mmCIF file of C-alpha atoms and ligand atoms in Angstrom:
data_model
loop_
_atom_site.group_PDB
_atom_site.id
_atom_site.type_symbol
_atom_site.label_atom_id
_atom_site.label_comp_id
_atom_site.label_asym_id
_atom_site.label_seq_id
_atom_site.Cartn_x
_atom_site.Cartn_y
_atom_site.Cartn_z
ATOM 1 C CA MET A 198 86.964 125.786 115.272
ATOM 2 C CA MET A 199 83.812 123.925 114.431
ATOM 3 C CA MET A 200 82.251 125.132 111.236
ATOM 4 C CA ILE A 201 78.540 124.514 111.222
ATOM 5 C CA PRO A 202 76.574 125.838 108.268
ATOM 6 C CA ILE A 203 74.294 128.707 109.198
ATOM 7 C CA THR A 204 71.240 126.966 107.916
ATOM 8 C CA LYS A 205 70.982 123.272 108.434
ATOM 9 C CA PRO A 206 71.310 121.652 105.031
ATOM 10 C CA SER A 207 68.874 118.793 105.248
ATOM 11 C CA GLU A 208 70.251 117.184 102.110
ATOM 12 C CA ALA A 209 73.868 117.492 103.147
ATOM 13 C CA LEU A 210 75.948 114.696 104.553
ATOM 14 C CA THR A 211 76.722 114.826 108.239
ATOM 15 C CA CYS A 212 80.279 114.341 109.505
ATOM 16 C CA ARG A 213 79.266 110.972 110.839
ATOM 17 C CA GLU A 214 78.157 109.896 107.366
ATOM 18 C CA PHE A 215 81.147 111.560 105.757
ATOM 19 C CA VAL A 216 83.771 109.561 107.645
ATOM 20 C CA GLU A 217 82.163 106.314 106.497
ATOM 21 C CA LEU A 218 82.626 107.341 102.853
ATOM 22 C CA VAL A 219 86.289 108.294 103.020
ATOM 23 C CA THR A 220 87.637 104.948 101.796
ATOM 24 C CA ASP A 221 85.159 104.752 98.918
ATOM 25 C CA TYR A 222 86.118 108.318 98.026
ATOM 26 C CA LEU A 223 89.849 107.579 98.049
ATOM 27 C CA GLU A 224 89.186 104.418 96.038
ATOM 28 C CA GLY A 225 87.153 106.361 93.493
ATOM 29 C CA ALA A 226 84.141 104.167 94.182
ATOM 30 C CA LEU A 227 81.486 106.768 95.034
ATOM 31 C CA THR A 228 78.493 107.309 92.775
ATOM 32 C CA PRO A 229 78.556 110.727 91.053
ATOM 33 C CA LEU A 230 75.820 111.991 93.373
ATOM 34 C CA LEU A 231 77.586 110.870 96.544
ATOM 35 C CA GLN A 232 80.853 112.200 95.193
ATOM 36 C CA ASP A 233 79.268 115.656 94.830
ATOM 37 C CA GLN A 234 77.803 115.512 98.312
ATOM 38 C CA PHE A 235 81.107 114.323 99.699
ATOM 39 C CA GLU A 236 83.059 117.099 98.049
ATOM 40 C CA PHE A 237 80.528 119.700 99.133
ATOM 41 C CA HIS A 238 80.819 118.593 102.745
ATOM 42 C CA LEU A 239 84.587 118.595 102.465
ATOM 43 C CA SER A 240 84.520 122.182 101.218
ATOM 44 C CA ILE A 241 82.568 123.487 104.189
ATOM 45 C CA CYS A 242 83.768 121.354 107.105
ATOM 46 C CA GLU A 243 87.183 121.941 108.622
ATOM 47 C CA GLY A 244 86.872 118.927 110.919
ATOM 48 C CA CYS A 245 86.379 116.592 107.998
ATOM 49 C CA GLN A 246 89.192 118.258 106.050
ATOM 50 C CA ILE A 247 91.494 117.399 108.919
ATOM 51 C CA TYR A 248 90.006 113.922 109.066
ATOM 52 C CA VAL A 249 90.898 113.280 105.419
ATOM 53 C CA GLU A 250 94.339 114.753 105.977
ATOM 54 C CA GLN A 251 94.859 112.361 108.902
ATOM 55 C CA MET A 252 93.739 109.464 106.752
ATOM 56 C CA ARG A 253 96.264 110.396 104.065
ATOM 57 C CA GLN A 254 98.976 110.619 106.710
ATOM 58 C CA THR A 255 97.930 107.215 108.008
ATOM 59 C CA LEU A 256 98.363 105.784 104.508
ATOM 60 C CA LYS A 257 101.777 107.402 104.215
ATOM 61 C CA PHE A 258 102.881 105.861 107.501
ATOM 62 C CA LEU A 259 101.589 102.455 106.456
ATOM 63 C CA GLY A 260 103.506 102.691 103.190
ATOM 64 C CA GLN A 261 106.669 103.377 105.117
ATOM 65 C CA LEU A 262 106.284 100.135 107.061
ATOM 66 C CA ASN A 263 107.174 98.389 103.828
ATOM 67 C CA GLU A 264 110.684 99.776 103.914
ATOM 68 C CA ALA A 265 110.998 98.660 107.486
ATOM 69 C CA ALA A 266 113.960 96.466 108.298
ATOM 70 C CA ILE A 267 113.787 93.073 109.913
ATOM 71 C CA PRO A 268 112.387 93.325 113.460
ATOM 72 C CA THR A 269 114.951 93.275 116.267
ATOM 73 C CA GLU A 270 113.645 90.054 117.838
ATOM 74 C CA GLY A 271 113.814 88.373 114.460
ATOM 75 C CA LYS A 272 117.388 89.491 114.011
ATOM 76 C CA GLU A 273 118.374 88.283 117.455
ATOM 77 C CA LYS A 274 116.777 84.909 116.840
ATOM 78 C CA LEU A 275 118.651 84.595 113.558
ATOM 79 C CA LEU A 276 121.914 85.516 115.204
ATOM 80 C CA ALA A 277 121.331 82.796 117.813
ATOM 81 C CA THR A 278 120.606 80.318 115.023
ATOM 82 C CA PHE A 279 123.766 81.380 113.247
ATOM 83 C CA ARG A 280 125.868 80.961 116.382
ATOM 84 C CA ALA A 281 124.443 77.508 117.039
ATOM 85 C CA TRP A 282 125.152 76.563 113.439
ATOM 86 C CA LYS A 283 128.695 77.926 113.731
ATOM 87 C CA GLN A 284 129.385 75.435 116.510
ATOM 88 C CA THR A 285 128.744 72.618 114.098
ATOM 89 C CA LEU A 286 131.357 73.824 111.600
ATOM 90 C CA PRO A 287 134.214 71.326 111.257
ATOM 91 C CA ASN A 288 137.148 73.742 111.281
ATOM 92 C CA LYS A 289 135.814 76.909 112.816
ATOM 93 C CA ALA A 290 137.964 79.964 113.070
ATOM 94 C CA PRO A 291 139.454 80.604 116.527
ATOM 95 C CA MET B 79 130.624 92.978 71.647
ATOM 96 C CA ASN B 80 128.694 96.132 72.449
ATOM 97 C CA GLU B 81 129.054 98.212 75.520
ATOM 98 C CA GLN B 82 125.883 96.857 77.067
ATOM 99 C CA THR B 83 127.139 93.282 76.907
ATOM 100 C CA ILE B 84 130.458 94.245 78.353
ATOM 101 C CA HIS B 85 128.652 95.957 81.179
ATOM 102 C CA SER B 86 126.418 93.040 81.909
ATOM 103 C CA ILE B 87 129.316 90.592 81.871
ATOM 104 C CA TYR B 88 131.207 92.903 84.163
ATOM 105 C CA ASP B 89 128.182 93.164 86.466
ATOM 106 C CA ARG B 90 127.798 89.442 86.519
ATOM 107 C CA GLU B 91 131.393 88.928 87.432
ATOM 108 C CA LEU B 92 131.076 91.491 90.123
ATOM 109 C CA ILE B 93 128.087 89.681 91.545
ATOM 110 C CA CYS B 94 129.872 86.338 91.235
ATOM 111 C CA SER B 95 132.973 87.519 92.979
ATOM 112 C CA GLU B 96 130.825 89.098 95.672
ATOM 113 C CA ASP B 97 128.952 85.835 96.078
ATOM 114 C CA THR B 98 132.204 83.966 96.421
ATOM 115 C CA ARG B 99 133.431 86.352 99.059
ATOM 116 C CA LEU B 100 130.121 86.229 100.925
ATOM 117 C CA LEU B 101 130.042 82.458 100.789
ATOM 118 C CA GLN B 102 133.551 82.231 102.124
ATOM 119 C CA ALA B 103 132.679 84.587 104.953
ATOM 120 C CA LEU B 104 129.485 82.698 105.799
ATOM 121 C CA ARG B 105 131.154 79.322 105.686
ATOM 122 C CA SER B 106 133.826 80.544 108.042
ATOM 123 C CA GLY B 107 131.141 81.696 110.465
ATOM 124 C CA ASP B 108 131.373 85.466 109.937
ATOM 125 C CA GLU B 109 128.386 86.944 111.823
ATOM 126 C CA ARG B 110 128.722 90.353 110.252
ATOM 127 C CA ALA B 111 128.536 88.973 106.740
ATOM 128 C CA PHE B 112 125.484 86.962 107.733
ATOM 129 C CA LEU B 113 123.687 89.996 109.182
ATOM 130 C CA ILE B 114 124.507 92.117 106.151
ATOM 131 C CA LEU B 115 122.976 89.494 103.898
ATOM 132 C CA VAL B 116 119.925 89.084 106.136
ATOM 133 C CA GLU B 117 119.283 92.816 106.138
ATOM 134 C CA ARG B 118 119.907 93.245 102.454
ATOM 135 C CA LEU B 119 117.489 90.513 101.407
ATOM 136 C CA HIS B 120 114.787 91.052 104.006
ATOM 137 C CA GLY B 121 112.553 93.368 101.982
ATOM 138 C CA LYS B 122 112.631 91.157 98.903
ATOM 139 C CA MET B 123 112.083 88.026 100.959
ATOM 140 C CA MET B 124 109.106 89.602 102.690
ATOM 141 C CA ARG B 125 107.549 90.464 99.344
ATOM 142 C CA ILE B 126 108.013 86.922 98.013
ATOM 143 C CA ALA B 127 106.757 85.252 101.187
ATOM 144 C CA LEU B 128 103.675 87.476 101.388
ATOM 145 C CA HIS B 129 102.525 86.311 97.975
ATOM 146 C CA TYR B 130 102.006 82.892 99.490
ATOM 147 C CA VAL B 131 101.197 83.334 103.151
ATOM 148 C CA LEU B 132 99.531 86.809 103.046
ATOM 149 C CA ASP B 133 100.231 87.556 106.685
ATOM 150 C CA ARG B 134 103.287 89.581 107.665
ATOM 151 C CA GLN B 135 103.826 87.728 110.902
ATOM 152 C CA ILE B 136 103.675 84.335 109.233
ATOM 153 C CA ALA B 137 105.949 85.671 106.505
ATOM 154 C CA GLU B 138 108.505 86.640 109.168
ATOM 155 C CA GLU B 139 108.358 83.064 110.467
ATOM 156 C CA VAL B 140 108.850 81.666 106.982
ATOM 157 C CA ILE B 141 111.882 83.915 106.534
ATOM 158 C CA GLN B 142 113.352 82.700 109.823
ATOM 159 C CA ASP B 143 112.754 79.162 108.715
ATOM 160 C CA THR B 144 114.382 79.871 105.361
ATOM 161 C CA TRP B 145 117.590 81.143 106.931
ATOM 162 C CA MET B 146 117.772 78.002 108.985
ATOM 163 C CA GLY B 147 117.511 76.002 105.771
ATOM 164 C CA VAL B 148 120.119 78.197 104.110
ATOM 165 C CA LEU B 149 122.629 77.630 106.908
ATOM 166 C CA HIS B 150 122.105 73.901 106.876
ATOM 167 C CA GLY B 151 122.443 73.726 103.138
ATOM 168 C CA LEU B 152 125.403 76.054 102.916
ATOM 169 C CA THR B 153 128.112 73.401 103.015
ATOM 170 C CA ASN B 154 126.492 71.535 100.133
ATOM 171 C CA PHE B 155 125.591 74.595 98.048
ATOM 172 C CA GLU B 156 127.259 74.029 94.692
ATOM 173 C CA GLU B 157 127.054 77.554 93.267
ATOM 174 C CA ARG B 158 125.180 76.471 90.152
ATOM 175 C CA SER B 159 122.957 79.475 90.721
ATOM 176 C CA SER B 160 123.666 82.726 92.466
ATOM 177 C CA LEU B 161 123.471 82.748 96.234
ATOM 178 C CA GLN B 162 120.397 84.964 96.109
ATOM 179 C CA THR B 163 118.526 82.739 93.646
ATOM 180 C CA TRP B 164 119.301 79.717 95.769
ATOM 181 C CA ILE B 165 118.039 81.462 98.929
ATOM 182 C CA PHE B 166 114.855 82.567 97.155
ATOM 183 C CA GLN B 167 114.222 79.008 95.983
ATOM 184 C CA ILE B 168 114.406 77.750 99.554
ATOM 185 C CA LEU B 169 112.121 80.583 100.606
ATOM 186 C CA THR B 170 109.550 79.846 97.920
ATOM 187 C CA ASN B 171 109.437 76.174 98.845
ATOM 188 C CA ARG B 172 108.948 76.905 102.516
ATOM 189 C CA ALA B 173 106.359 79.584 101.835
ATOM 190 C CA LYS B 174 104.382 77.159 99.642
ATOM 191 C CA THR B 175 104.469 74.491 102.333
ATOM 192 C CA ARG B 176 103.309 77.020 104.876
ATOM 193 C CA MET B 177 100.561 78.266 102.564
ATOM 194 C CA ARG B 178 99.157 74.761 102.200
ATOM 195 C CA ARG B 179 99.097 74.433 105.970
ATOM 196 C CA GLU B 180 97.403 77.825 106.461
ATOM 197 C CA GLN B 181 94.753 77.100 103.880
ATOM 198 C CA ARG B 182 93.231 74.413 106.017
ATOM 199 C CA THR B 183 91.900 77.280 108.086
ATOM 200 C CA PRO B 184 88.770 79.030 106.711
ATOM 201 C CA SER B 185 89.367 81.144 103.622
ATOM 202 C CA LEU B 186 89.137 84.895 103.709
ATOM 203 C CA SER B 187 85.740 85.129 102.086
ATOM 204 C CA ASP B 188 84.368 83.032 104.950
ATOM 205 C CA ILE B 189 85.604 85.435 107.584
ATOM 206 C CA VAL B 190 84.228 88.615 106.038
ATOM 207 C CA GLU B 191 81.494 89.773 108.354
ATOM 208 C CA PRO B 192 79.538 92.327 106.302
ATOM 209 C CA GLN B 193 76.780 92.479 108.896
ATOM 210 C CA GLU B 194 79.229 93.605 111.549
ATOM 211 C CA ASP B 195 78.632 97.316 111.933
ATOM 212 C CA GLU B 196 81.382 99.307 113.566
ATOM 213 C CA PRO B 197 81.606 103.055 113.052
ATOM 214 C CA ALA B 198 84.844 104.510 111.683
ATOM 215 C CA VAL B 199 84.772 107.097 114.443
ATOM 216 C CA SER B 200 83.347 106.632 117.938
ATOM 217 C CA LEU B 201 79.766 107.948 118.006
ATOM 218 C CA GLU B 202 80.569 109.972 121.112
ATOM 219 C CA ARG B 203 82.470 112.336 118.863
ATOM 220 C CA PHE B 204 79.269 113.494 117.157
ATOM 221 C CA ARG B 205 76.459 115.790 118.234
ATOM 222 C CA THR B 206 72.907 114.726 118.849
ATOM 223 C CA GLY B 207 69.871 116.950 118.543
ATOM 224 C CA TYR B 208 69.546 119.679 115.936
ATOM 225 C CA TYR B 209 73.064 119.286 114.505
ATOM 226 C CA ALA B 210 72.981 115.535 114.885
ATOM 227 C CA GLY B 211 75.934 113.842 113.265
ATOM 228 C CA TRP B 212 78.313 116.826 113.203
ATOM 229 C CA TRP B 213 81.554 116.828 115.153
ATOM 230 C CA ILE B 214 81.427 117.880 118.788
ATOM 231 C CA LEU B 215 85.177 118.340 118.917
ATOM 232 C CA HIS B 216 86.684 117.756 115.524
ATOM 233 C CA PRO B 217 90.021 116.015 114.851
ATOM 234 C CA ASP B 218 93.112 118.108 115.243
ATOM 235 C CA HIS B 219 96.201 118.408 113.044
ATOM 236 C CA TRP B 220 98.882 115.929 113.970
ATOM 237 C CA ASN B 221 101.872 118.003 114.862
ATOM 238 C CA ASN B 222 103.978 114.957 115.117
ATOM 239 C CA GLY B 223 107.718 114.980 115.024
ATOM 240 C CA VAL B 224 108.098 111.793 113.036
ATOM 241 C CA GLU B 225 110.811 113.377 110.905
ATOM 242 C CA ASP B 226 112.753 112.816 114.070
ATOM 243 C CA GLN B 227 114.303 109.360 113.717
ATOM 244 C CA VAL B 228 113.721 108.316 117.313
ATOM 245 C CA LEU B 229 110.069 109.346 117.274
ATOM 246 C CA TRP B 230 109.522 107.559 113.978
ATOM 247 C CA GLN B 231 110.890 104.371 115.532
ATOM 248 C CA GLU B 232 108.264 104.705 118.255
ATOM 249 C CA THR B 233 105.465 105.557 115.863
ATOM 250 C CA TYR B 234 106.529 102.680 113.653
ATOM 251 C CA VAL B 235 106.248 100.163 116.487
ATOM 252 C CA TYR B 236 102.898 101.658 117.435
ATOM 253 C CA ILE B 237 101.387 101.433 113.949
ATOM 254 C CA GLN B 238 102.672 97.933 113.558
ATOM 255 C CA ARG B 239 100.950 96.940 116.775
ATOM 256 C CA ALA B 240 97.729 98.615 115.641
ATOM 257 C CA VAL B 241 97.831 96.558 112.432
ATOM 258 C CA GLN B 242 98.608 93.352 114.321
ATOM 259 C CA GLN B 243 95.561 93.850 116.525
ATOM 260 C CA LEU B 244 93.133 93.967 113.600
ATOM 261 C CA PRO B 245 90.947 90.937 112.849
ATOM 262 C CA ALA B 246 92.747 88.626 110.401
ATOM 263 C CA SER B 247 90.752 89.551 107.302
ATOM 264 C CA GLN B 248 91.221 93.295 107.850
ATOM 265 C CA ARG B 249 94.882 92.855 108.693
ATOM 266 C CA ILE B 250 95.566 90.910 105.520
ATOM 267 C CA VAL B 251 93.787 93.409 103.285
ATOM 268 C CA ILE B 252 95.455 96.489 104.775
ATOM 269 C CA THR B 253 98.852 94.791 104.701
ATOM 270 C CA LEU B 254 98.622 93.926 101.027
ATOM 271 C CA ARG B 255 97.016 97.204 99.948
ATOM 272 C CA ASP B 256 98.625 99.876 102.082
ATOM 273 C CA ILE B 257 101.872 98.360 103.289
ATOM 274 C CA GLU B 258 102.816 96.245 100.282
ATOM 275 C CA GLY B 259 101.155 98.453 97.699
ATOM 276 C CA TRP B 260 99.069 95.855 95.840
ATOM 277 C CA THR B 261 96.224 97.193 93.695
ATOM 278 C CA ALA B 262 92.588 96.581 94.638
ATOM 279 C CA SER B 263 92.109 94.069 91.844
ATOM 280 C CA GLU B 264 95.284 92.162 92.748
ATOM 281 C CA VAL B 265 93.984 91.783 96.284
ATOM 282 C CA CYS B 266 90.495 90.784 95.117
ATOM 283 C CA ASN B 267 91.920 88.132 92.796
ATOM 284 C CA ARG B 268 94.353 86.702 95.273
ATOM 285 C CA LEU B 269 91.810 86.549 98.089
ATOM 286 C CA ALA B 270 88.712 85.760 96.001
ATOM 287 C CA LEU B 271 86.949 88.801 97.418
ATOM 288 C CA SER B 272 84.381 91.035 95.742
ATOM 289 C CA GLU B 273 85.479 94.637 95.153
ATOM 290 C CA GLU B 274 82.916 95.744 97.681
ATOM 291 C CA ASN B 275 83.962 93.379 100.438
ATOM 292 C CA GLN B 276 87.552 94.319 99.856
ATOM 293 C CA ARG B 277 86.633 97.981 100.376
ATOM 294 C CA VAL B 278 84.620 97.230 103.501
ATOM 295 C CA LEU B 279 87.574 95.411 105.055
ATOM 296 C CA LEU B 280 89.983 98.122 103.968
ATOM 297 C CA HIS B 281 87.724 100.829 105.375
ATOM 298 C CA ARG B 282 87.439 99.187 108.757
ATOM 299 C CA ALA B 283 91.137 98.526 108.929
ATOM 300 C CA ARG B 284 92.190 102.036 107.882
ATOM 301 C CA SER B 285 89.673 103.668 110.208
ATOM 302 C CA LYS B 286 90.987 101.701 113.165
ATOM 303 C CA VAL B 287 94.609 102.463 112.401
ATOM 304 C CA ARG B 288 93.779 106.168 112.054
ATOM 305 C CA ARG B 289 91.971 106.048 115.380
ATOM 306 C CA ALA B 290 94.933 104.391 117.045
ATOM 307 C CA LEU B 291 97.259 107.036 115.629
ATOM 308 C CA GLU B 292 94.976 109.849 116.738
ATOM 309 C CA GLN B 293 95.081 108.461 120.226
ATOM 310 C CA TYR B 294 98.845 108.043 120.077
ATOM 311 C CA PHE B 295 99.530 111.577 118.845
ATOM 312 C CA GLY B 296 96.999 112.914 121.371
ATOM 313 C CA ILE B 297 98.902 111.304 124.226
ATOM 314 C CA GLN B 298 102.164 112.711 122.880
ATOM 315 C CA GLN B 299 100.659 116.180 122.644
ATOM 316 C CA GLN B 300 99.465 115.993 126.239
ATOM 317 C CA ALA B 301 102.879 114.852 127.395
ATOM 318 C CA LYS B 302 104.516 117.739 125.549
ATOM 319 C CA GLN B 303 102.136 120.225 127.146
ATOM 320 C CA ALA B 304 102.759 118.756 130.573
ATOM 321 C CA VAL B 305 106.501 119.245 130.155
ATOM 322 C CA SER B 306 106.311 122.866 128.998
HETATM 323 ZN ZN1 ZN C 414 82.245 117.261 108.632
#
C-alpha cells in the first residue's frame, strides 16, 4: 500500500522528483545532500523501493541481451546467402 | 620444454586441426558447419563491430556483410592465419568502411537535446494537491516468469523492440552501457559526450525501457488473472 508520511515533510523529495534521480544515484553522481535526501525517501516509500527494484531488474534484462544469439531473420538470411554461394561451387557434393 | 608450452602447442594444434576440418566442411558446402561457426562467433563479432558502428542494428548488417565476404574469399583463403583471425580482419575492414559512411551523419553530441524535458514516469501517476508528487498507485512487483525459457524469449524480443524504438542517441548510449557493459568514461570518450549528457541520455533511455517493461508485465498479469 501507499506509504505517505504522517506529516508532510516539506524538505523531503517527492516520488516524482525521486524517479528523476535514480540514474544519478545508481551512477554515484548525486551530491552528498541529494544522496541523503534520496536515501531518506527510499527508506520511507515502498512505491519508490519497488521502482528502484524494477530499474535494477531492467538493467539485468538489458545485460542479458548481450548473450543473445544471432536474430532468427539474420540467421535465415545468412543461410540463404550460403545456399546461393554453394551453387557456385565447382564440384559440389550431391 | 615446460608443461605450459606443451599445452599451448597442443592447444594450437587442436585449433589448427579444427580449422582444417571446418574449412573442409565449409568448402564442401556443409550448412551445419557454417551455422555452428556463425553462432559461435556472433557474440565476439558483435562486440568488435560495435566499437566502430555503435549501433546494434548496423552492427548486425556489418556482420551479414562480413559473412558474405568470408564465403567469397573462402576458396582463396591461404590459411596463413587462423580462420577466426581472418574472419575478424574482414569484419574490421567492413566495420571501418561502414563507420566512415555513418559519420557523415551528425555526430552524437549534435543530437543530444538537453532542453527536451520528458518525465521518467508519466505525470498521471502522481498526486496533485496536498501530497503533490507522491504516487497515486505505486509500481508493483514484477512477478514475471522469465526463468521460463519461452517467456524469456518473449520478454527478450519485447525489450529489444523497446530499445530499438529509442531516439538514436539514447539507443546508442544504453546499448553500449547496459547491453555491452562499457563504463561511463569509455562511452564518454568514444562518443565525445560530457559525463552529464551521457547520464541524461542514459536516464531517459533506462526510464523508457523500464516503462515499456512495466506495461508488458502489467498486460501479462492481466492475462493471467483473466485465465484463472
Ligand atoms: Zn516515493
